């Protein structure tokens, strides 16, 4: 059983992310938890006081959240008849980050799916900057950011970028491996060569990652880095129609960002035209 969390503000972006998750896991037994976080005060403290006092504002906001979730559930059931999929709703009086964090732990969430406005919009910005904040702060659960203008396609290839600075344990790659096995996807490992830097343990890291991916189709591609990392990644993804997802591990990009001062994860998520899987390493 796979548990998937879908935060929603009842926007088309959030529904699009849910529909993509339905598509991706259509042959798997899943429970989708649809979460709406609402607040009744300008601060977390004020919000908590309103909850404890059971104020009229708290009651009204809670009823509105539950009502909207019920209506959304009707829409979902009307459009999805997959017997392997179950849907549950959560109305939580808390900040979005707190609600997602607590729900992810309590419900043993496997993936969080969130919508973005997509790269072709007037501005490459996140849905209320919520997705950016979640990617940045929720570092214990894989996150899939889905552009609102993305037309669902089978991810025949998943583009995974790494600098080979880290020797991965198998469990660290499991979120990507599970998605690859859903559709028998190929994993294309992209290493952007920087001739100005020497990477210790690179060959060891390459051998280990080859071992970790032995049960899936994969290839390692090394090309010279000619521009910004995020630009190179997006360019390769756009030029290969088989690539249906970009996967990154935040550890590597955080390391790179310290050297290049380039916000790689944020830039990719701002500009990507295909779904982005962000994984994190334990700190």
PDB file of C-alpha atoms in Angstrom:
ATOM      1  CA  UNK A   1       0.000   0.000   0.000  1.00  0.00           C
ATOM      2  CA  UNK A   2       1.337   3.409  -1.016  1.00  0.00           C
ATOM      3  CA  UNK A   3       0.179   6.449   0.942  1.00  0.00           C
ATOM      4  CA  UNK A   4       0.218   9.702  -1.022  1.00  0.00           C
ATOM      5  CA  UNK A   5      -0.406  13.172   0.381  1.00  0.00           C
ATOM      6  CA  UNK A   6      -2.016  15.842  -1.801  1.00  0.00           C
ATOM      7  CA  UNK A   7      -2.097  19.300  -0.193  1.00  0.00           C
ATOM      8  CA  UNK A   8      -4.887  21.360  -1.734  1.00  0.00           C
ATOM      9  CA  UNK A   9      -6.038  24.946  -1.766  1.00  0.00           C
ATOM     10  CA  UNK A  10      -8.881  23.812  -4.057  1.00  0.00           C
ATOM     11  CA  UNK A  11      -7.085  25.241  -7.084  1.00  0.00           C
ATOM     12  CA  UNK A  12      -6.798  23.669 -10.531  1.00  0.00           C
ATOM     13  CA  UNK A  13      -3.058  23.225  -9.879  1.00  0.00           C
ATOM     14  CA  UNK A  14      -3.673  21.033  -6.850  1.00  0.00           C
ATOM     15  CA  UNK A  15      -6.288  18.947  -8.679  1.00  0.00           C
ATOM     16  CA  UNK A  16      -3.873  18.533 -11.590  1.00  0.00           C
ATOM     17  CA  UNK A  17      -1.230  17.165  -9.201  1.00  0.00           C
ATOM     18  CA  UNK A  18      -3.770  14.699  -7.795  1.00  0.00           C
ATOM     19  CA  UNK A  19      -4.796  13.552 -11.268  1.00  0.00           C
ATOM     20  CA  UNK A  20      -1.150  13.019 -12.197  1.00  0.00           C
ATOM     21  CA  UNK A  21      -0.594  10.929  -9.066  1.00  0.00           C
ATOM     22  CA  UNK A  22      -3.689   8.894  -9.989  1.00  0.00           C
ATOM     23  CA  UNK A  23      -2.254   8.361 -13.462  1.00  0.00           C
ATOM     24  CA  UNK A  24       1.209   7.441 -12.252  1.00  0.00           C
ATOM     25  CA  UNK A  25      -0.041   4.913  -9.685  1.00  0.00           C
ATOM     26  CA  UNK A  26      -3.059   3.649 -11.609  1.00  0.00           C
ATOM     27  CA  UNK A  27      -1.930   0.019 -11.324  1.00  0.00           C
ATOM     28  CA  UNK A  28      -1.022   0.252  -7.649  1.00  0.00           C
ATOM     29  CA  UNK A  29      -3.049   0.018  -4.458  1.00  0.00           C
ATOM     30  CA  UNK A  30      -2.943   3.508  -2.961  1.00  0.00           C
ATOM     31  CA  UNK A  31      -4.570   5.724  -0.388  1.00  0.00           C
ATOM     32  CA  UNK A  32      -4.647   9.398  -1.310  1.00  0.00           C
ATOM     33  CA  UNK A  33      -4.862  11.796   1.614  1.00  0.00           C
ATOM     34  CA  UNK A  34      -6.181  15.168   0.474  1.00  0.00           C
ATOM     35  CA  UNK A  35      -5.092  17.817   2.940  1.00  0.00           C
ATOM     36  CA  UNK A  36      -6.442  21.337   3.340  1.00  0.00           C
ATOM     37  CA  UNK A  37      -4.639  23.456   5.914  1.00  0.00           C
ATOM     38  CA  UNK A  38      -6.397  26.572   7.152  1.00  0.00           C
ATOM     39  CA  UNK A  39      -5.561  29.210   9.725  1.00  0.00           C
ATOM     40  CA  UNK A  40      -7.782  31.420  11.839  1.00  0.00           C
ATOM     41  CA  UNK A  41      -5.211  34.002  12.844  1.00  0.00           C
ATOM     42  CA  UNK A  42      -2.356  36.077  11.528  1.00  0.00           C
ATOM     43  CA  UNK A  43       0.156  34.066  13.568  1.00  0.00           C
ATOM     44  CA  UNK A  44       0.520  30.471  14.731  1.00  0.00           C
ATOM     45  CA  UNK A  45      -0.070  31.594  18.320  1.00  0.00           C
ATOM     46  CA  UNK A  46      -3.286  33.404  17.435  1.00  0.00           C
ATOM     47  CA  UNK A  47      -4.373  30.414  15.380  1.00  0.00           C
ATOM     48  CA  UNK A  48      -3.772  28.101  18.361  1.00  0.00           C
ATOM     49  CA  UNK A  49      -5.750  30.365  20.690  1.00  0.00           C
ATOM     50  CA  UNK A  50      -8.710  30.358  18.314  1.00  0.00           C
ATOM     51  CA  UNK A  51      -8.606  26.564  18.147  1.00  0.00           C
ATOM     52  CA  UNK A  52      -8.410  26.192  21.932  1.00  0.00           C
ATOM     53  CA  UNK A  53     -11.243  28.668  22.494  1.00  0.00           C
ATOM     54  CA  UNK A  54     -13.282  27.101  19.693  1.00  0.00           C
ATOM     55  CA  UNK A  55     -14.098  30.574  18.364  1.00  0.00           C
ATOM     56  CA  UNK A  56     -16.746  31.351  15.764  1.00  0.00           C
ATOM     57  CA  UNK A  57     -14.001  32.128  13.245  1.00  0.00           C
ATOM     58  CA  UNK A  58     -12.369  28.747  13.832  1.00  0.00           C
ATOM     59  CA  UNK A  59     -15.691  26.933  13.489  1.00  0.00           C
ATOM     60  CA  UNK A  60     -16.551  28.817  10.280  1.00  0.00           C
ATOM     61  CA  UNK A  61     -13.167  28.128   8.684  1.00  0.00           C
ATOM     62  CA  UNK A  62     -13.268  24.470   9.682  1.00  0.00           C
ATOM     63  CA  UNK A  63     -16.776  24.023   8.280  1.00  0.00           C
ATOM     64  CA  UNK A  64     -15.758  25.743   5.026  1.00  0.00           C
ATOM     65  CA  UNK A  65     -12.692  23.504   4.691  1.00  0.00           C
ATOM     66  CA  UNK A  66     -14.693  20.338   5.342  1.00  0.00           C
ATOM     67  CA  UNK A  67     -17.428  21.426   2.938  1.00  0.00           C
ATOM     68  CA  UNK A  68     -14.943  22.180   0.152  1.00  0.00           C
ATOM     69  CA  UNK A  69     -13.160  18.880   0.740  1.00  0.00           C
ATOM     70  CA  UNK A  70     -16.469  17.026   0.512  1.00  0.00           C
ATOM     71  CA  UNK A  71     -17.268  18.742  -2.792  1.00  0.00           C
ATOM     72  CA  UNK A  72     -13.782  17.947  -4.092  1.00  0.00           C
ATOM     73  CA  UNK A  73     -14.248  14.317  -3.117  1.00  0.00           C
ATOM     74  CA  UNK A  74     -17.427  14.167  -5.227  1.00  0.00           C
ATOM     75  CA  UNK A  75     -15.470  15.500  -8.219  1.00  0.00           C
ATOM     76  CA  UNK A  76     -12.682  12.975  -7.672  1.00  0.00           C
ATOM     77  CA  UNK A  77     -15.048  10.011  -7.410  1.00  0.00           C
ATOM     78  CA  UNK A  78     -16.902  11.156 -10.523  1.00  0.00           C
ATOM     79  CA  UNK A  79     -13.674  11.232 -12.531  1.00  0.00           C
ATOM     80  CA  UNK A  80     -11.866   8.236 -11.019  1.00  0.00           C
ATOM     81  CA  UNK A  81     -13.295   4.738 -10.732  1.00  0.00           C
ATOM     82  CA  UNK A  82     -10.080   2.885  -9.934  1.00  0.00           C
ATOM     83  CA  UNK A  83     -10.956   0.286  -7.304  1.00  0.00           C
ATOM     84  CA  UNK A  84      -7.350   0.168  -6.133  1.00  0.00           C
ATOM     85  CA  UNK A  85      -7.489   3.810  -5.070  1.00  0.00           C
ATOM     86  CA  UNK A  86      -9.007   5.118  -1.834  1.00  0.00           C
ATOM     87  CA  UNK A  87      -9.407   8.798  -0.946  1.00  0.00           C
ATOM     88  CA  UNK A  88      -9.498  10.390   2.478  1.00  0.00           C
ATOM     89  CA  UNK A  89      -9.760  14.071   3.367  1.00  0.00           C
ATOM     90  CA  UNK A  90      -8.083  16.036   6.126  1.00  0.00           C
ATOM     91  CA  UNK A  91      -9.071  19.526   7.295  1.00  0.00           C
ATOM     92  CA  UNK A  92      -6.342  20.765   9.607  1.00  0.00           C
ATOM     93  CA  UNK A  93      -6.159  24.085  11.436  1.00  0.00           C
ATOM     94  CA  UNK A  94      -2.453  24.745  11.099  1.00  0.00           C
ATOM     95  CA  UNK A  95       0.131  26.297   8.828  1.00  0.00           C
ATOM     96  CA  UNK A  96       0.646  24.430   5.571  1.00  0.00           C
ATOM     97  CA  UNK A  97       4.171  23.318   6.472  1.00  0.00           C
ATOM     98  CA  UNK A  98       3.162  22.077   9.919  1.00  0.00           C
ATOM     99  CA  UNK A  99       0.115  20.293   8.530  1.00  0.00           C
ATOM    100  CA  UNK A 100       2.146  18.566   5.812  1.00  0.00           C
ATOM    101  CA  UNK A 101       4.956  17.645   8.184  1.00  0.00           C
ATOM    102  CA  UNK A 102       2.682  16.178  10.856  1.00  0.00           C
ATOM    103  CA  UNK A 103       0.479  14.354   8.349  1.00  0.00           C
ATOM    104  CA  UNK A 104       3.489  12.889   6.526  1.00  0.00           C
ATOM    105  CA  UNK A 105       4.777  11.342   9.744  1.00  0.00           C
ATOM    106  CA  UNK A 106       1.441  10.271  11.247  1.00  0.00           C
ATOM    107  CA  UNK A 107       0.156   8.688   8.021  1.00  0.00           C
ATOM    108  CA  UNK A 108       3.489   7.210   6.883  1.00  0.00           C
ATOM    109  CA  UNK A 109       3.305   9.102   3.600  1.00  0.00           C
ATOM    110  CA  UNK A 110       5.383   7.737   0.715  1.00  0.00           C
ATOM    111  CA  UNK A 111       5.139  10.782  -1.585  1.00  0.00           C
ATOM    112  CA  UNK A 112       3.822  14.336  -1.499  1.00  0.00           C
ATOM    113  CA  UNK A 113       2.402  15.577  -4.810  1.00  0.00           C
ATOM    114  CA  UNK A 114       2.028  19.339  -5.307  1.00  0.00           C
ATOM    115  CA  UNK A 115       1.129  21.501  -8.272  1.00  0.00           C
ATOM    116  CA  UNK A 116       3.123  24.366  -9.736  1.00  0.00           C
ATOM    117  CA  UNK A 117       2.002  26.950 -12.243  1.00  0.00           C
ATOM    118  CA  UNK A 118       4.337  25.621 -14.900  1.00  0.00           C
ATOM    119  CA  UNK A 119       7.129  27.182 -16.920  1.00  0.00           C
ATOM    120  CA  UNK A 120       4.922  28.550 -19.684  1.00  0.00           C
ATOM    121  CA  UNK A 121       2.925  30.891 -17.441  1.00  0.00           C
ATOM    122  CA  UNK A 122       3.412  34.635 -17.307  1.00  0.00           C
ATOM    123  CA  UNK A 123       5.693  34.105 -14.332  1.00  0.00           C
ATOM    124  CA  UNK A 124       7.551  30.945 -13.373  1.00  0.00           C
ATOM    125  CA  UNK A 125       6.353  31.073  -9.794  1.00  0.00           C
ATOM    126  CA  UNK A 126       5.032  28.503  -7.381  1.00  0.00           C
ATOM    127  CA  UNK A 127       1.460  28.106  -6.300  1.00  0.00           C
ATOM    128  CA  UNK A 128       1.554  30.810  -3.629  1.00  0.00           C
ATOM    129  CA  UNK A 129       5.213  29.862  -3.055  1.00  0.00           C
ATOM    130  CA  UNK A 130       3.877  26.872  -1.119  1.00  0.00           C
ATOM    131  CA  UNK A 131       5.637  24.256  -3.220  1.00  0.00           C
ATOM    132  CA  UNK A 132       8.947  26.103  -2.841  1.00  0.00           C
ATOM    133  CA  UNK A 133       8.553  26.189   0.929  1.00  0.00           C
ATOM    134  CA  UNK A 134       7.616  22.509   1.111  1.00  0.00           C
ATOM    135  CA  UNK A 135      10.600  21.449  -1.014  1.00  0.00           C
ATOM    136  CA  UNK A 136      12.854  23.549   1.198  1.00  0.00           C
ATOM    137  CA  UNK A 137      11.490  22.587   4.613  1.00  0.00           C
ATOM    138  CA  UNK A 138       9.981  19.092   4.328  1.00  0.00           C
ATOM    139  CA  UNK A 139      13.226  17.173   4.031  1.00  0.00           C
ATOM    140  CA  UNK A 140      12.046  13.732   5.179  1.00  0.00           C
ATOM    141  CA  UNK A 141       9.569  12.788   2.456  1.00  0.00           C
ATOM    142  CA  UNK A 142       9.904  12.660  -1.358  1.00  0.00           C
ATOM    143  CA  UNK A 143       8.079  15.479  -3.143  1.00  0.00           C
ATOM    144  CA  UNK A 144       6.786  15.494  -6.709  1.00  0.00           C
ATOM    145  CA  UNK A 145       6.176  18.959  -8.178  1.00  0.00           C
ATOM    146  CA  UNK A 146       3.784  18.839 -11.136  1.00  0.00           C
ATOM    147  CA  UNK A 147       3.599  21.770 -13.609  1.00  0.00           C
ATOM    148  CA  UNK A 148       0.006  22.797 -14.269  1.00  0.00           C
ATOM    149  CA  UNK A 149       0.511  22.726 -18.048  1.00  0.00           C
ATOM    150  CA  UNK A 150       2.052  19.244 -18.132  1.00  0.00           C
ATOM    151  CA  UNK A 151       0.157  16.724 -20.265  1.00  0.00           C
ATOM    152  CA  UNK A 152       0.416  13.297 -18.676  1.00  0.00           C
ATOM    153  CA  UNK A 153       2.791  10.924 -20.421  1.00  0.00           C
ATOM    154  CA  UNK A 154       4.321   7.633 -19.406  1.00  0.00           C
ATOM    155  CA  UNK A 155       7.760   8.451 -17.943  1.00  0.00           C
ATOM    156  CA  UNK A 156       9.739   6.169 -20.230  1.00  0.00           C
ATOM    157  CA  UNK A 157      12.914   7.765 -18.892  1.00  0.00           C
ATOM    158  CA  UNK A 158      13.657   9.417 -15.555  1.00  0.00           C
ATOM    159  CA  UNK A 159      16.540  11.886 -15.689  1.00  0.00           C
ATOM    160  CA  UNK A 160      18.539  11.667 -12.463  1.00  0.00           C
ATOM    161  CA  UNK A 161      21.295  14.188 -11.862  1.00  0.00           C
ATOM    162  CA  UNK A 162      24.225  13.579  -9.547  1.00  0.00           C
ATOM    163  CA  UNK A 163      27.694  14.930  -8.955  1.00  0.00           C
ATOM    164  CA  UNK A 164      29.017  11.601  -7.599  1.00  0.00           C
ATOM    165  CA  UNK A 165      30.186  13.323  -4.411  1.00  0.00           C
ATOM    166  CA  UNK A 166      28.029  10.996  -2.332  1.00  0.00           C
ATOM    167  CA  UNK A 167      27.990   7.196  -2.202  1.00  0.00           C
ATOM    168  CA  UNK A 168      24.284   6.362  -2.086  1.00  0.00           C
ATOM    169  CA  UNK A 169      22.720   3.738   0.124  1.00  0.00           C
ATOM    170  CA  UNK A 170      19.973   1.774  -1.603  1.00  0.00           C
ATOM    171  CA  UNK A 171      17.171   3.223   0.528  1.00  0.00           C
ATOM    172  CA  UNK A 172      18.172   6.734  -0.504  1.00  0.00           C
ATOM    173  CA  UNK A 173      17.259   5.950  -4.116  1.00  0.00           C
ATOM    174  CA  UNK A 174      14.137   3.918  -3.322  1.00  0.00           C
ATOM    175  CA  UNK A 175      11.602   6.691  -4.116  1.00  0.00           C
ATOM    176  CA  UNK A 176      13.006   6.947  -7.647  1.00  0.00           C
ATOM    177  CA  UNK A 177      13.373   3.183  -8.077  1.00  0.00           C
ATOM    178  CA  UNK A 178       9.748   2.599  -7.089  1.00  0.00           C
ATOM    179  CA  UNK A 179       8.538   5.126  -9.662  1.00  0.00           C
ATOM    180  CA  UNK A 180      10.799   3.611 -12.325  1.00  0.00           C
ATOM    181  CA  UNK A 181       9.380   0.145 -11.691  1.00  0.00           C
ATOM    182  CA  UNK A 182       5.785   1.390 -12.033  1.00  0.00           C
ATOM    183  CA  UNK A 183       6.236   1.895 -15.774  1.00  0.00           C
ATOM    184  CA  UNK A 184       9.473  -0.002 -16.414  1.00  0.00           C
ATOM    185  CA  UNK A 185      11.170   3.354 -16.886  1.00  0.00           C
ATOM    186  CA  UNK A 186      14.814   3.767 -17.788  1.00  0.00           C
ATOM    187  CA  UNK A 187      16.936   5.844 -15.421  1.00  0.00           C
ATOM    188  CA  UNK A 188      19.341   8.156 -17.204  1.00  0.00           C
ATOM    189  CA  UNK A 189      22.041   9.347 -14.826  1.00  0.00           C
ATOM    190  CA  UNK A 190      23.366  12.741 -15.844  1.00  0.00           C
ATOM    191  CA  UNK A 191      26.732  13.894 -14.557  1.00  0.00           C
ATOM    192  CA  UNK A 192      27.717  17.405 -15.577  1.00  0.00           C
ATOM    193  CA  UNK A 193      31.503  17.435 -15.753  1.00  0.00           C
ATOM    194  CA  UNK A 194      33.266  20.428 -14.292  1.00  0.00           C
ATOM    195  CA  UNK A 195      36.881  20.259 -15.438  1.00  0.00           C
ATOM    196  CA  UNK A 196      37.914  22.844 -12.832  1.00  0.00           C
ATOM    197  CA  UNK A 197      37.098  20.551  -9.893  1.00  0.00           C
ATOM    198  CA  UNK A 198      38.374  17.192  -8.691  1.00  0.00           C
ATOM    199  CA  UNK A 199      35.783  14.862  -7.161  1.00  0.00           C
ATOM    200  CA  UNK A 200      37.106  12.397  -4.596  1.00  0.00           C
ATOM    201  CA  UNK A 201      35.675   8.868  -4.602  1.00  0.00           C
ATOM    202  CA  UNK A 202      33.960   9.509  -7.946  1.00  0.00           C
ATOM    203  CA  UNK A 203      34.729   6.071  -9.387  1.00  0.00           C
ATOM    204  CA  UNK A 204      33.630   4.372  -6.175  1.00  0.00           C
ATOM    205  CA  UNK A 205      30.381   6.321  -6.237  1.00  0.00           C
ATOM    206  CA  UNK A 206      29.780   5.307  -9.865  1.00  0.00           C
ATOM    207  CA  UNK A 207      30.332   1.629  -9.080  1.00  0.00           C
ATOM    208  CA  UNK A 208      28.018   1.778  -6.080  1.00  0.00           C
ATOM    209  CA  UNK A 209      25.204   3.527  -7.942  1.00  0.00           C
ATOM    210  CA  UNK A 210      25.508   0.945 -10.721  1.00  0.00           C
ATOM    211  CA  UNK A 211      25.026  -1.746  -8.082  1.00  0.00           C
ATOM    212  CA  UNK A 212      22.026   0.066  -6.596  1.00  0.00           C
ATOM    213  CA  UNK A 213      20.350   0.262 -10.010  1.00  0.00           C
ATOM    214  CA  UNK A 214      21.153  -3.261 -11.180  1.00  0.00           C
ATOM    215  CA  UNK A 215      17.471  -4.270 -11.283  1.00  0.00           C
ATOM    216  CA  UNK A 216      16.401  -1.432 -13.580  1.00  0.00           C
ATOM    217  CA  UNK A 217      17.447  -0.241 -17.022  1.00  0.00           C
ATOM    218  CA  UNK A 218      19.905   2.624 -16.635  1.00  0.00           C
ATOM    219  CA  UNK A 219      22.743   4.474 -18.303  1.00  0.00           C
ATOM    220  CA  UNK A 220      25.322   6.992 -17.136  1.00  0.00           C
ATOM    221  CA  UNK A 221      25.888  10.044 -19.307  1.00  0.00           C
ATOM    222  CA  UNK A 222      28.691  12.506 -18.662  1.00  0.00           C
ATOM    223  CA  UNK A 223      28.743  15.812 -20.482  1.00  0.00           C
ATOM    224  CA  UNK A 224      30.768  18.939 -19.983  1.00  0.00           C
ATOM    225  CA  UNK A 225      29.042  21.620 -17.966  1.00  0.00           C
ATOM    226  CA  UNK A 226      28.760  24.677 -20.217  1.00  0.00           C
ATOM    227  CA  UNK A 227      26.251  26.828 -18.370  1.00  0.00           C
ATOM    228  CA  UNK A 228      24.152  26.909 -15.241  1.00  0.00           C
ATOM    229  CA  UNK A 229      23.381  23.485 -13.822  1.00  0.00           C
ATOM    230  CA  UNK A 230      19.604  23.996 -13.790  1.00  0.00           C
ATOM    231  CA  UNK A 231      19.667  25.194 -17.402  1.00  0.00           C
ATOM    232  CA  UNK A 232      21.679  22.161 -18.522  1.00  0.00           C
ATOM    233  CA  UNK A 233      19.279  19.785 -16.757  1.00  0.00           C
ATOM    234  CA  UNK A 234      16.148  21.399 -18.174  1.00  0.00           C
ATOM    235  CA  UNK A 235      17.670  21.582 -21.659  1.00  0.00           C
ATOM    236  CA  UNK A 236      18.400  17.867 -21.694  1.00  0.00           C
ATOM    237  CA  UNK A 237      14.927  17.034 -20.385  1.00  0.00           C
ATOM    238  CA  UNK A 238      13.234  19.161 -23.037  1.00  0.00           C
ATOM    239  CA  UNK A 239      15.280  17.736 -25.923  1.00  0.00           C
ATOM    240  CA  UNK A 240      14.438  14.111 -25.096  1.00  0.00           C
ATOM    241  CA  UNK A 241      10.711  13.410 -25.386  1.00  0.00           C
ATOM    242  CA  UNK A 242      11.117  10.099 -23.545  1.00  0.00           C
ATOM    243  CA  UNK A 243      12.122  11.912 -20.361  1.00  0.00           C
ATOM    244  CA  UNK A 244       8.948  12.184 -18.302  1.00  0.00           C
ATOM    245  CA  UNK A 245      10.447  13.148 -14.966  1.00  0.00           C
ATOM    246  CA  UNK A 246      13.518  14.833 -13.513  1.00  0.00           C
ATOM    247  CA  UNK A 247      14.810  13.405 -10.222  1.00  0.00           C
ATOM    248  CA  UNK A 248      17.221  15.148  -7.896  1.00  0.00           C
ATOM    249  CA  UNK A 249      18.560  14.546  -4.416  1.00  0.00           C
ATOM    250  CA  UNK A 250      18.751  17.726  -2.430  1.00  0.00           C
ATOM    251  CA  UNK A 251      22.022  16.782  -0.725  1.00  0.00           C
ATOM    252  CA  UNK A 252      24.019  17.063  -3.926  1.00  0.00           C
ATOM    253  CA  UNK A 253      22.422  20.271  -5.044  1.00  0.00           C
ATOM    254  CA  UNK A 254      22.849  21.858  -1.628  1.00  0.00           C
ATOM    255  CA  UNK A 255      26.536  20.957  -1.883  1.00  0.00           C
ATOM    256  CA  UNK A 256      26.768  22.439  -5.372  1.00  0.00           C
ATOM    257  CA  UNK A 257      24.903  25.573  -4.317  1.00  0.00           C
ATOM    258  CA  UNK A 258      27.508  26.265  -1.647  1.00  0.00           C
ATOM    259  CA  UNK A 259      30.179  26.279  -4.365  1.00  0.00           C
ATOM    260  CA  UNK A 260      28.376  27.907  -7.293  1.00  0.00           C
ATOM    261  CA  UNK A 261      25.852  30.060  -5.396  1.00  0.00           C
ATOM    262  CA  UNK A 262      23.278  28.766  -7.882  1.00  0.00           C
ATOM    263  CA  UNK A 263      19.892  27.782  -6.328  1.00  0.00           C
ATOM    264  CA  UNK A 264      19.676  24.586  -8.393  1.00  0.00           C
ATOM    265  CA  UNK A 265      16.610  22.919  -6.871  1.00  0.00           C
ATOM    266  CA  UNK A 266      14.577  26.116  -6.788  1.00  0.00           C
ATOM    267  CA  UNK A 267      15.571  27.072 -10.331  1.00  0.00           C
ATOM    268  CA  UNK A 268      14.669  23.666 -11.767  1.00  0.00           C
ATOM    269  CA  UNK A 269      11.320  23.672 -10.005  1.00  0.00           C
ATOM    270  CA  UNK A 270      10.611  27.211 -11.225  1.00  0.00           C
ATOM    271  CA  UNK A 271      11.340  26.393 -14.846  1.00  0.00           C
ATOM    272  CA  UNK A 272      10.756  22.688 -15.429  1.00  0.00           C
ATOM    273  CA  UNK A 273       8.062  21.669 -17.896  1.00  0.00           C
ATOM    274  CA  UNK A 274       7.869  18.092 -16.609  1.00  0.00           C
ATOM    275  CA  UNK A 275       7.338  16.651 -13.117  1.00  0.00           C
ATOM    276  CA  UNK A 276      10.201  17.013 -10.668  1.00  0.00           C
ATOM    277  CA  UNK A 277      10.954  14.418  -7.979  1.00  0.00           C
ATOM    278  CA  UNK A 278      12.905  15.871  -5.063  1.00  0.00           C
ATOM    279  CA  UNK A 279      14.455  13.384  -2.654  1.00  0.00           C
ATOM    280  CA  UNK A 280      16.386  14.202   0.495  1.00  0.00           C
ATOM    281  CA  UNK A 281      19.178  12.512   2.372  1.00  0.00           C
ATOM    282  CA  UNK A 282      18.910  12.188   6.163  1.00  0.00           C
ATOM    283  CA  UNK A 283      20.755  14.917   7.989  1.00  0.00           C
TER     284      UNK A 283
END
